[in-house]
mmCIF file of C-alpha atoms in Angstrom:
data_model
loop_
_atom_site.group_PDB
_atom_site.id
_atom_site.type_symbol
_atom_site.label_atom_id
_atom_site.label_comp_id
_atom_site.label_asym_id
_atom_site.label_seq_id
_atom_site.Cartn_x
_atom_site.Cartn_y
_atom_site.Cartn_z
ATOM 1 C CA UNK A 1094 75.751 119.048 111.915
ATOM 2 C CA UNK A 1095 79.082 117.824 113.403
ATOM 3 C CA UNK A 1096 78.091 114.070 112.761
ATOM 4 C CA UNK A 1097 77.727 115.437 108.664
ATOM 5 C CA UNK A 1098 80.735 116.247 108.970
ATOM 6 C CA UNK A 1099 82.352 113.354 110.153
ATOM 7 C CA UNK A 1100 80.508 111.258 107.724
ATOM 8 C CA UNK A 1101 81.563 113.923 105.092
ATOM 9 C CA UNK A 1102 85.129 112.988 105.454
ATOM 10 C CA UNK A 1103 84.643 109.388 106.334
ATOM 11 C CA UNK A 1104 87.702 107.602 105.695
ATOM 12 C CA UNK A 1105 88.352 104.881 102.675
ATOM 13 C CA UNK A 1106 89.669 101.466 102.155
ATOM 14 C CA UNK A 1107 93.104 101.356 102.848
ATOM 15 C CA UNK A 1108 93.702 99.496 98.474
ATOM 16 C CA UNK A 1109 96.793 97.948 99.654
ATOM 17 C CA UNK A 1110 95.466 95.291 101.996
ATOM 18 C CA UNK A 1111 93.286 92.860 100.145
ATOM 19 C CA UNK A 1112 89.546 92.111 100.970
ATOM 20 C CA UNK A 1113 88.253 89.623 103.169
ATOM 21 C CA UNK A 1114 85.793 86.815 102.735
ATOM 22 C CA UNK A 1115 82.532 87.443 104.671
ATOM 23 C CA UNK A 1116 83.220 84.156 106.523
ATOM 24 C CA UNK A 1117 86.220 85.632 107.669
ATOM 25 C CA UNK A 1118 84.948 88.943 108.738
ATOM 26 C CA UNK A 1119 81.856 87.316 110.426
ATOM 27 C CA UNK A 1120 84.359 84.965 112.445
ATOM 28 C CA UNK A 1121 85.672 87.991 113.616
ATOM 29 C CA UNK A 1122 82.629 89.904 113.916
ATOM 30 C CA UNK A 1123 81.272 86.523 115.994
ATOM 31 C CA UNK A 1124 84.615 86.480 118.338
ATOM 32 C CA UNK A 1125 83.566 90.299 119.051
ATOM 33 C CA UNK A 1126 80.290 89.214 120.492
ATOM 34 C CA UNK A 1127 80.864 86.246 122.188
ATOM 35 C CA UNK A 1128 79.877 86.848 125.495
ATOM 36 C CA UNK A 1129 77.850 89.945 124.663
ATOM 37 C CA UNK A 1130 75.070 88.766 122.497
ATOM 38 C CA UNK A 1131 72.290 86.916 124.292
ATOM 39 C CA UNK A 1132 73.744 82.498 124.355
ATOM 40 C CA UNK A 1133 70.351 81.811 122.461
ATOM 41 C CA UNK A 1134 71.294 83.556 119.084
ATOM 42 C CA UNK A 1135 72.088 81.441 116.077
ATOM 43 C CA UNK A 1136 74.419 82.099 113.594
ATOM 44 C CA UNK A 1137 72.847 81.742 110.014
ATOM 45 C CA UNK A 1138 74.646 83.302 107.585
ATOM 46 C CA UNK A 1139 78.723 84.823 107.232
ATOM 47 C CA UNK A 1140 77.358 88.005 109.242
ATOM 48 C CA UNK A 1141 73.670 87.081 110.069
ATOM 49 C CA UNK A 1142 72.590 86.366 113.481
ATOM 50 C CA UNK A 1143 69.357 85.067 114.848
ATOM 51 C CA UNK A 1144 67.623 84.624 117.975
ATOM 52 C CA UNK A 1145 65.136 82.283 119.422
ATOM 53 C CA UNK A 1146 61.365 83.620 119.409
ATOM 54 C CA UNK A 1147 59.783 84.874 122.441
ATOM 55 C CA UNK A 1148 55.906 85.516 122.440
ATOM 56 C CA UNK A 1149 56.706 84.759 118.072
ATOM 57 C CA UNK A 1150 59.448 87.386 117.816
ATOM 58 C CA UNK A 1151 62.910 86.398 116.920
ATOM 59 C CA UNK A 1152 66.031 89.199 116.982
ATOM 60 C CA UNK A 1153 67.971 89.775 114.270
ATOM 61 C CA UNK A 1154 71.002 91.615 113.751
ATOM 62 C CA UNK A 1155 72.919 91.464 110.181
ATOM 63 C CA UNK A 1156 75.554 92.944 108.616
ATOM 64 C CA UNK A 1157 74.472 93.969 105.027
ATOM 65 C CA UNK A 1158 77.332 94.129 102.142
ATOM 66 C CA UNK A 1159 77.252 97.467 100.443
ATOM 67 C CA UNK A 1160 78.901 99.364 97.882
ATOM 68 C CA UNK A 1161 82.762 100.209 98.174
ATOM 69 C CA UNK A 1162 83.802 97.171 99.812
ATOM 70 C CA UNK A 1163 81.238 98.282 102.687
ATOM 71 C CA UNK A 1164 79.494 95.683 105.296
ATOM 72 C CA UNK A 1165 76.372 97.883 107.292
ATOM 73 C CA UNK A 1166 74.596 97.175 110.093
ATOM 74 C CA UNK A 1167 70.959 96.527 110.463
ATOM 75 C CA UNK A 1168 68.678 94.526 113.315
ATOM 76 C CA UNK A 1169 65.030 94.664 113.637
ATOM 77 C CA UNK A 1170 62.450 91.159 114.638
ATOM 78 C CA UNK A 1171 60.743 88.469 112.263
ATOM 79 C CA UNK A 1172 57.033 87.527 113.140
ATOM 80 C CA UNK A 1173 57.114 83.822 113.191
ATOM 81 C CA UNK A 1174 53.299 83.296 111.950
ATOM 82 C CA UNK A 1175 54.322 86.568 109.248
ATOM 83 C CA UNK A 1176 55.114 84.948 105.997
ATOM 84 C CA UNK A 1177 57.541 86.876 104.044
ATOM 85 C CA UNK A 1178 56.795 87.535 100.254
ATOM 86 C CA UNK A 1179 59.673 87.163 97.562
ATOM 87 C CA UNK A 1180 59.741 86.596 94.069
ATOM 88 C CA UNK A 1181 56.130 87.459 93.996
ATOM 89 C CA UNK A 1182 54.493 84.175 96.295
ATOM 90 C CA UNK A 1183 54.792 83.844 99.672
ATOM 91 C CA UNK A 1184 56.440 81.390 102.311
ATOM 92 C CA UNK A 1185 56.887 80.638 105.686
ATOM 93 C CA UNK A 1186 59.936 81.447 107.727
ATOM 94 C CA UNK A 1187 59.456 80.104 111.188
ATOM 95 C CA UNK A 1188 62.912 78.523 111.849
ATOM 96 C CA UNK A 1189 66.147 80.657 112.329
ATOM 97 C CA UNK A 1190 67.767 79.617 109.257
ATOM 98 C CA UNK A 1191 64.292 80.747 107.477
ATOM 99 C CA UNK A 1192 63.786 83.952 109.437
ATOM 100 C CA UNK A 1193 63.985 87.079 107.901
ATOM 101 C CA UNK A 1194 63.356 91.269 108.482
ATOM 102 C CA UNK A 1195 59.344 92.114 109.449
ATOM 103 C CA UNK A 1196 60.914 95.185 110.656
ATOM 104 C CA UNK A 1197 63.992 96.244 109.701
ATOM 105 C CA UNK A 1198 65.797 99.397 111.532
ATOM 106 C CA UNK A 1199 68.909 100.330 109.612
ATOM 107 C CA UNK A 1200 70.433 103.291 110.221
ATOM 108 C CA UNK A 1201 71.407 104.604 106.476
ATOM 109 C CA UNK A 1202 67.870 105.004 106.130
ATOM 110 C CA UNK A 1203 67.835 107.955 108.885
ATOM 111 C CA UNK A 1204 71.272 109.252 108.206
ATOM 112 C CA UNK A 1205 71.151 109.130 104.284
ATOM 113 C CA UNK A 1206 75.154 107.295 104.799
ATOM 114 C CA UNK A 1207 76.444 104.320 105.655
ATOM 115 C CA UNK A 1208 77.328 105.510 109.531
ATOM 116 C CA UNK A 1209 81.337 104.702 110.440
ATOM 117 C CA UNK A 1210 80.394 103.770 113.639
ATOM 118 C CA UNK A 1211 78.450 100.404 112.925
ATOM 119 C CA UNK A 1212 79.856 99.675 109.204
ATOM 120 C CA UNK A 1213 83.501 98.041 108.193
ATOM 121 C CA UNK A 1214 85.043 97.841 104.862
ATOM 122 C CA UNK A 1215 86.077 94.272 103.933
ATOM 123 C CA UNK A 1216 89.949 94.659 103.794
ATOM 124 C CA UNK A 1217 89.738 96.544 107.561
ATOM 125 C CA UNK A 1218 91.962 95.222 110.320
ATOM 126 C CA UNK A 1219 90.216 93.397 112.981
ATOM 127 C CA UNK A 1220 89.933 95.532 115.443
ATOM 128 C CA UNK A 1221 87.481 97.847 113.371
ATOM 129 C CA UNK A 1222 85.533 95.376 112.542
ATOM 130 C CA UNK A 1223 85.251 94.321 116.357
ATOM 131 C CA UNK A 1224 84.417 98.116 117.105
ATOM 132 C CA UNK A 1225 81.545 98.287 114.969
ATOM 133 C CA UNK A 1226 80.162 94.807 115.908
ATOM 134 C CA UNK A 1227 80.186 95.632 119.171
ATOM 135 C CA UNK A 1228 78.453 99.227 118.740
ATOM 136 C CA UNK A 1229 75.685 97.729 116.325
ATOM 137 C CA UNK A 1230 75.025 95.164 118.844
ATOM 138 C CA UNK A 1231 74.515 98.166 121.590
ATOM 139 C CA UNK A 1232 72.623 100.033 119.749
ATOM 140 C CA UNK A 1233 70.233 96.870 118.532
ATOM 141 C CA UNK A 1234 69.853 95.920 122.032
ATOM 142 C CA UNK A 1235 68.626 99.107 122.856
ATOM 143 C CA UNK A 1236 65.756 99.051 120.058
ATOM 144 C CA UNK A 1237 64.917 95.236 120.980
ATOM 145 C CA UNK A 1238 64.806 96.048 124.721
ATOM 146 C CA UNK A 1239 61.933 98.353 124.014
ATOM 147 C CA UNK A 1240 60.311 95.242 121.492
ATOM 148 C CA UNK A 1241 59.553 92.805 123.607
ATOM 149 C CA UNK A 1242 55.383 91.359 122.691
ATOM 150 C CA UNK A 1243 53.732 91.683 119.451
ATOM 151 C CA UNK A 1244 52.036 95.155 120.954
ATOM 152 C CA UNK A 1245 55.895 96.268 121.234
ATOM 153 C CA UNK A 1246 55.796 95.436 117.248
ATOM 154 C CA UNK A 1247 53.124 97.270 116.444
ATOM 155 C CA UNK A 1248 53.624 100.261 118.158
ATOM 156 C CA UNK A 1249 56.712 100.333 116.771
ATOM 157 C CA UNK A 1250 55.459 100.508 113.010
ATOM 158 C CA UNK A 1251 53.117 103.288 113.958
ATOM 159 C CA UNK A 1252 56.104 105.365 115.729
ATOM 160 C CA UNK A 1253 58.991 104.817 112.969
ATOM 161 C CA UNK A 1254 55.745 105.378 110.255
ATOM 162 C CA UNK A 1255 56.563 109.436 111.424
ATOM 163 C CA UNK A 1256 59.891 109.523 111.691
ATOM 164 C CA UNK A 1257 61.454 111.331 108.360
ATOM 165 C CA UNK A 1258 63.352 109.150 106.510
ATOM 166 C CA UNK A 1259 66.630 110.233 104.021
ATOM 167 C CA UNK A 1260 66.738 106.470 102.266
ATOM 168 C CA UNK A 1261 64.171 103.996 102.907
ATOM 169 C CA UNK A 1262 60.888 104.584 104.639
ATOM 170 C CA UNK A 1263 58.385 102.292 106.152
ATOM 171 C CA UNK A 1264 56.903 101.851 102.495
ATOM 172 C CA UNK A 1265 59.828 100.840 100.678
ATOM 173 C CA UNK A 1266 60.003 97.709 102.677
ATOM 174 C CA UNK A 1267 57.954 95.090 101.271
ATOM 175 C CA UNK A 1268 57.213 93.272 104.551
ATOM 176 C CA UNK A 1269 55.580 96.767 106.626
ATOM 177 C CA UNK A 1270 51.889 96.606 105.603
ATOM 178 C CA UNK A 1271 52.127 92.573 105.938
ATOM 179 C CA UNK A 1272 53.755 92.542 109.213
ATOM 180 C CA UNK A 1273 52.022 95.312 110.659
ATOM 181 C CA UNK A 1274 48.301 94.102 109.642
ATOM 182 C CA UNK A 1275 49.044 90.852 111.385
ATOM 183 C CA UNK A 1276 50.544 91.447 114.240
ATOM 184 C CA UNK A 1277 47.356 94.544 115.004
ATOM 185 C CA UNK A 1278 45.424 90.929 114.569
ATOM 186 C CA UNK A 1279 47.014 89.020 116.789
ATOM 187 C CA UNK A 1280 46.830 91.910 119.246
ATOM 188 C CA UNK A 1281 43.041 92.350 119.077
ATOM 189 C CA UNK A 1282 43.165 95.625 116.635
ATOM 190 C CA UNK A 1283 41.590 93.304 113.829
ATOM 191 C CA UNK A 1284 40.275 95.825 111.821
ATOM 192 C CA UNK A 1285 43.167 98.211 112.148
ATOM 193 C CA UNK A 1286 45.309 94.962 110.841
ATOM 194 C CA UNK A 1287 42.860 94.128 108.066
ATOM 195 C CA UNK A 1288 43.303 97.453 106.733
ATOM 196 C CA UNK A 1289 47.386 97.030 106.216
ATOM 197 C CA UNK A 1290 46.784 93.685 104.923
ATOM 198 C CA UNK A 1291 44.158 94.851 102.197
ATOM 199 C CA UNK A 1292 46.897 97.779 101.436
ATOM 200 C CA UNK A 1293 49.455 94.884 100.886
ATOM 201 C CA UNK A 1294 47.060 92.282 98.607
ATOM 202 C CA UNK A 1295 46.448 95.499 96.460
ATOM 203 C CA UNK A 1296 50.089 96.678 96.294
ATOM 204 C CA UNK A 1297 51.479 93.653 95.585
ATOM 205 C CA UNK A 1298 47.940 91.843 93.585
ATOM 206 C CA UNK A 1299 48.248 89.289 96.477
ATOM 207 C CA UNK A 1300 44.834 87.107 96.374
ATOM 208 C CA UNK A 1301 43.795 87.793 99.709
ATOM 209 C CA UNK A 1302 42.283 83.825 99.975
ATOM 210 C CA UNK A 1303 45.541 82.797 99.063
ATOM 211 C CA UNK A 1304 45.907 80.084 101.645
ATOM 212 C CA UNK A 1305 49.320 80.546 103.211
ATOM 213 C CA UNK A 1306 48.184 84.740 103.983
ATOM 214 C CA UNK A 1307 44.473 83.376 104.982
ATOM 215 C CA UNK A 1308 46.507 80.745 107.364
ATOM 216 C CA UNK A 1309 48.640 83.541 108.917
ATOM 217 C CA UNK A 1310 45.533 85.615 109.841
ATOM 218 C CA UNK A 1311 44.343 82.630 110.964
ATOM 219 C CA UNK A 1312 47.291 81.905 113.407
ATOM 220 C CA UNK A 1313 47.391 85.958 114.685
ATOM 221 C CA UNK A 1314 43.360 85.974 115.263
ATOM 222 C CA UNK A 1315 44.517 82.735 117.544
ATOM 223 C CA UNK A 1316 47.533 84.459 119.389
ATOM 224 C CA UNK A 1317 44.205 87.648 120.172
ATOM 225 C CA UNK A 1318 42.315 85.343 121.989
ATOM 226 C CA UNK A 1319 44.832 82.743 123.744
#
C-alpha cells in the first residue's frame, strides 16, 4: 500500500530543462556503473548493456524509453543457441551486439507503473539518473545471481509463470514458449521442451522443420548430453 502511494504521487519532468539524448544519459548511466557492473559487459546500445555468455547465457540489463519522457529499467539473459523471432522469421543472435531478451524481468509488469526507483526522465539531472542506474543494477544482480546454468533458466520460467502479473505476463512475450522449450532440451526435459516449442510453432504458424528452429533443438539436445 505505501509503495501505491508513492508511485501515486510520483513526481514529473521538471518542462524547463530540456531533454537529453540517450547517448548522453547512457554516458552517464555508464559513468554510474563503472566499477560496479561485472568488467566483461559490453556496451551495445545508448542504454543497453551486455555480458559475455557463461554455460550460453549472456546478462542483460537495458534501459527501455517510455512514455512521458520516461527511460525504465529491465534485465533478464539471452540463450545463445535461442533464436529470437521478429518480423515473423527467425535469426540468430549469438554475439553481444545481436543478443536480445529470452527472459525479460521488468518490473512495470509486477507493479502496473513505471517504479521511481529504477526509471529517469530524460531532462533529469545526473545524479537521478546515477541513482536509478545504480539500483537497477542491484536489483538485476540479485535476479542473475540466482540464474546462473540453463536449469537456473528454466526454473525460472516455471516460477515467474505463477507470479500475478499487472502488465505483461510470461505470454505476452514472444520469446517464453521458444526459450523455455529449448533450454528444458538442453537440460534433458526433452519432452517437457518439445511441448513449449509446439505451443510456439502453433502460436506464431512457425514450420516446425524450419531449419534455423530444427538447428537450435539440434544445438540444446547437444548441450543435454555434453
Amino acid at each position: 500500500m505505501f509503495s501505491s502511494l508513492i508511485e501515486r504521487f510520483r513526481r514529473l519532468p521538471d518542462l524547463s530543462r530540456a531533454p537529453q539524448r540517450g547517448k548522453v544519459l547512457g554516458d552517464i548511466a555508464a559513468g554510474a556503473l563503472e566499477g560496479t557492473l561485472a568488467p566483461d559487459f559490453q556496451r551495445v546500445g545508448d542504454l543497453f548493456w551486455v555480458g559475455s555468455p557463461t554455460d550460453h547465457i549472456r546478462y542483460l540489463l537495458k534501459f527501455q524509453a517510455m512514455k512521458g519522457m520516461t527511460f525504465s529499467a529491465c534485465w533478464g539473459v539471452s540463450i545463445d543457441f535461442v533464436p529470437i523471432f521478429r518480423g515473423g522469421s527467425l535469426r540468430w543472435k549469438r554475439t553481444a551486439k545481436s543478443a536480445d531478451f529470452d527472459l525479460c524481468i521488468d518490473p512495470i509488469d509486477s507493479s502496473g507503473r513505471i517504479p521511481s526507483w529504477c526509471s529517469f526522465y530524460s531532462n533529469d539531472r545526473a545524479h537521478r539518473v546515477e541513482r536509478a542506474s545504480l539500483a537497477a543494477l542491484n536489483a538485476a544482480q540479485r535476479d542473475w545471481s540466482r540464474i546462473t546454468a540453463l536449469k537456473d533458466v528454466a526454473d525460472s520460467f516455471e516460477r515467474r509463470s505463477k507470479i500475478e502479473s499487472r502488465r505483461f505476463s510470461l505470454e505476452n512475450y514472444v520469446q517464453t514458449d521458444l526459450a523455455w522449450g529449448l533450454a528444458l532440451v538442453a537440460v534433458g526435459e526433452a519432452d517437457r521442451g518439445q511441448r513449449h516449442l509446439d505451443a510456439f510453432c502453433e502460436r506464431f504458424a512457425v514450420a516446425p522443420e524450419t531449419t534455423i528452429l530444427a538447428k537450435a533443438r539440434s544445438e540444446a539436445a547437444a548441450v543435454a548430453t555434453g
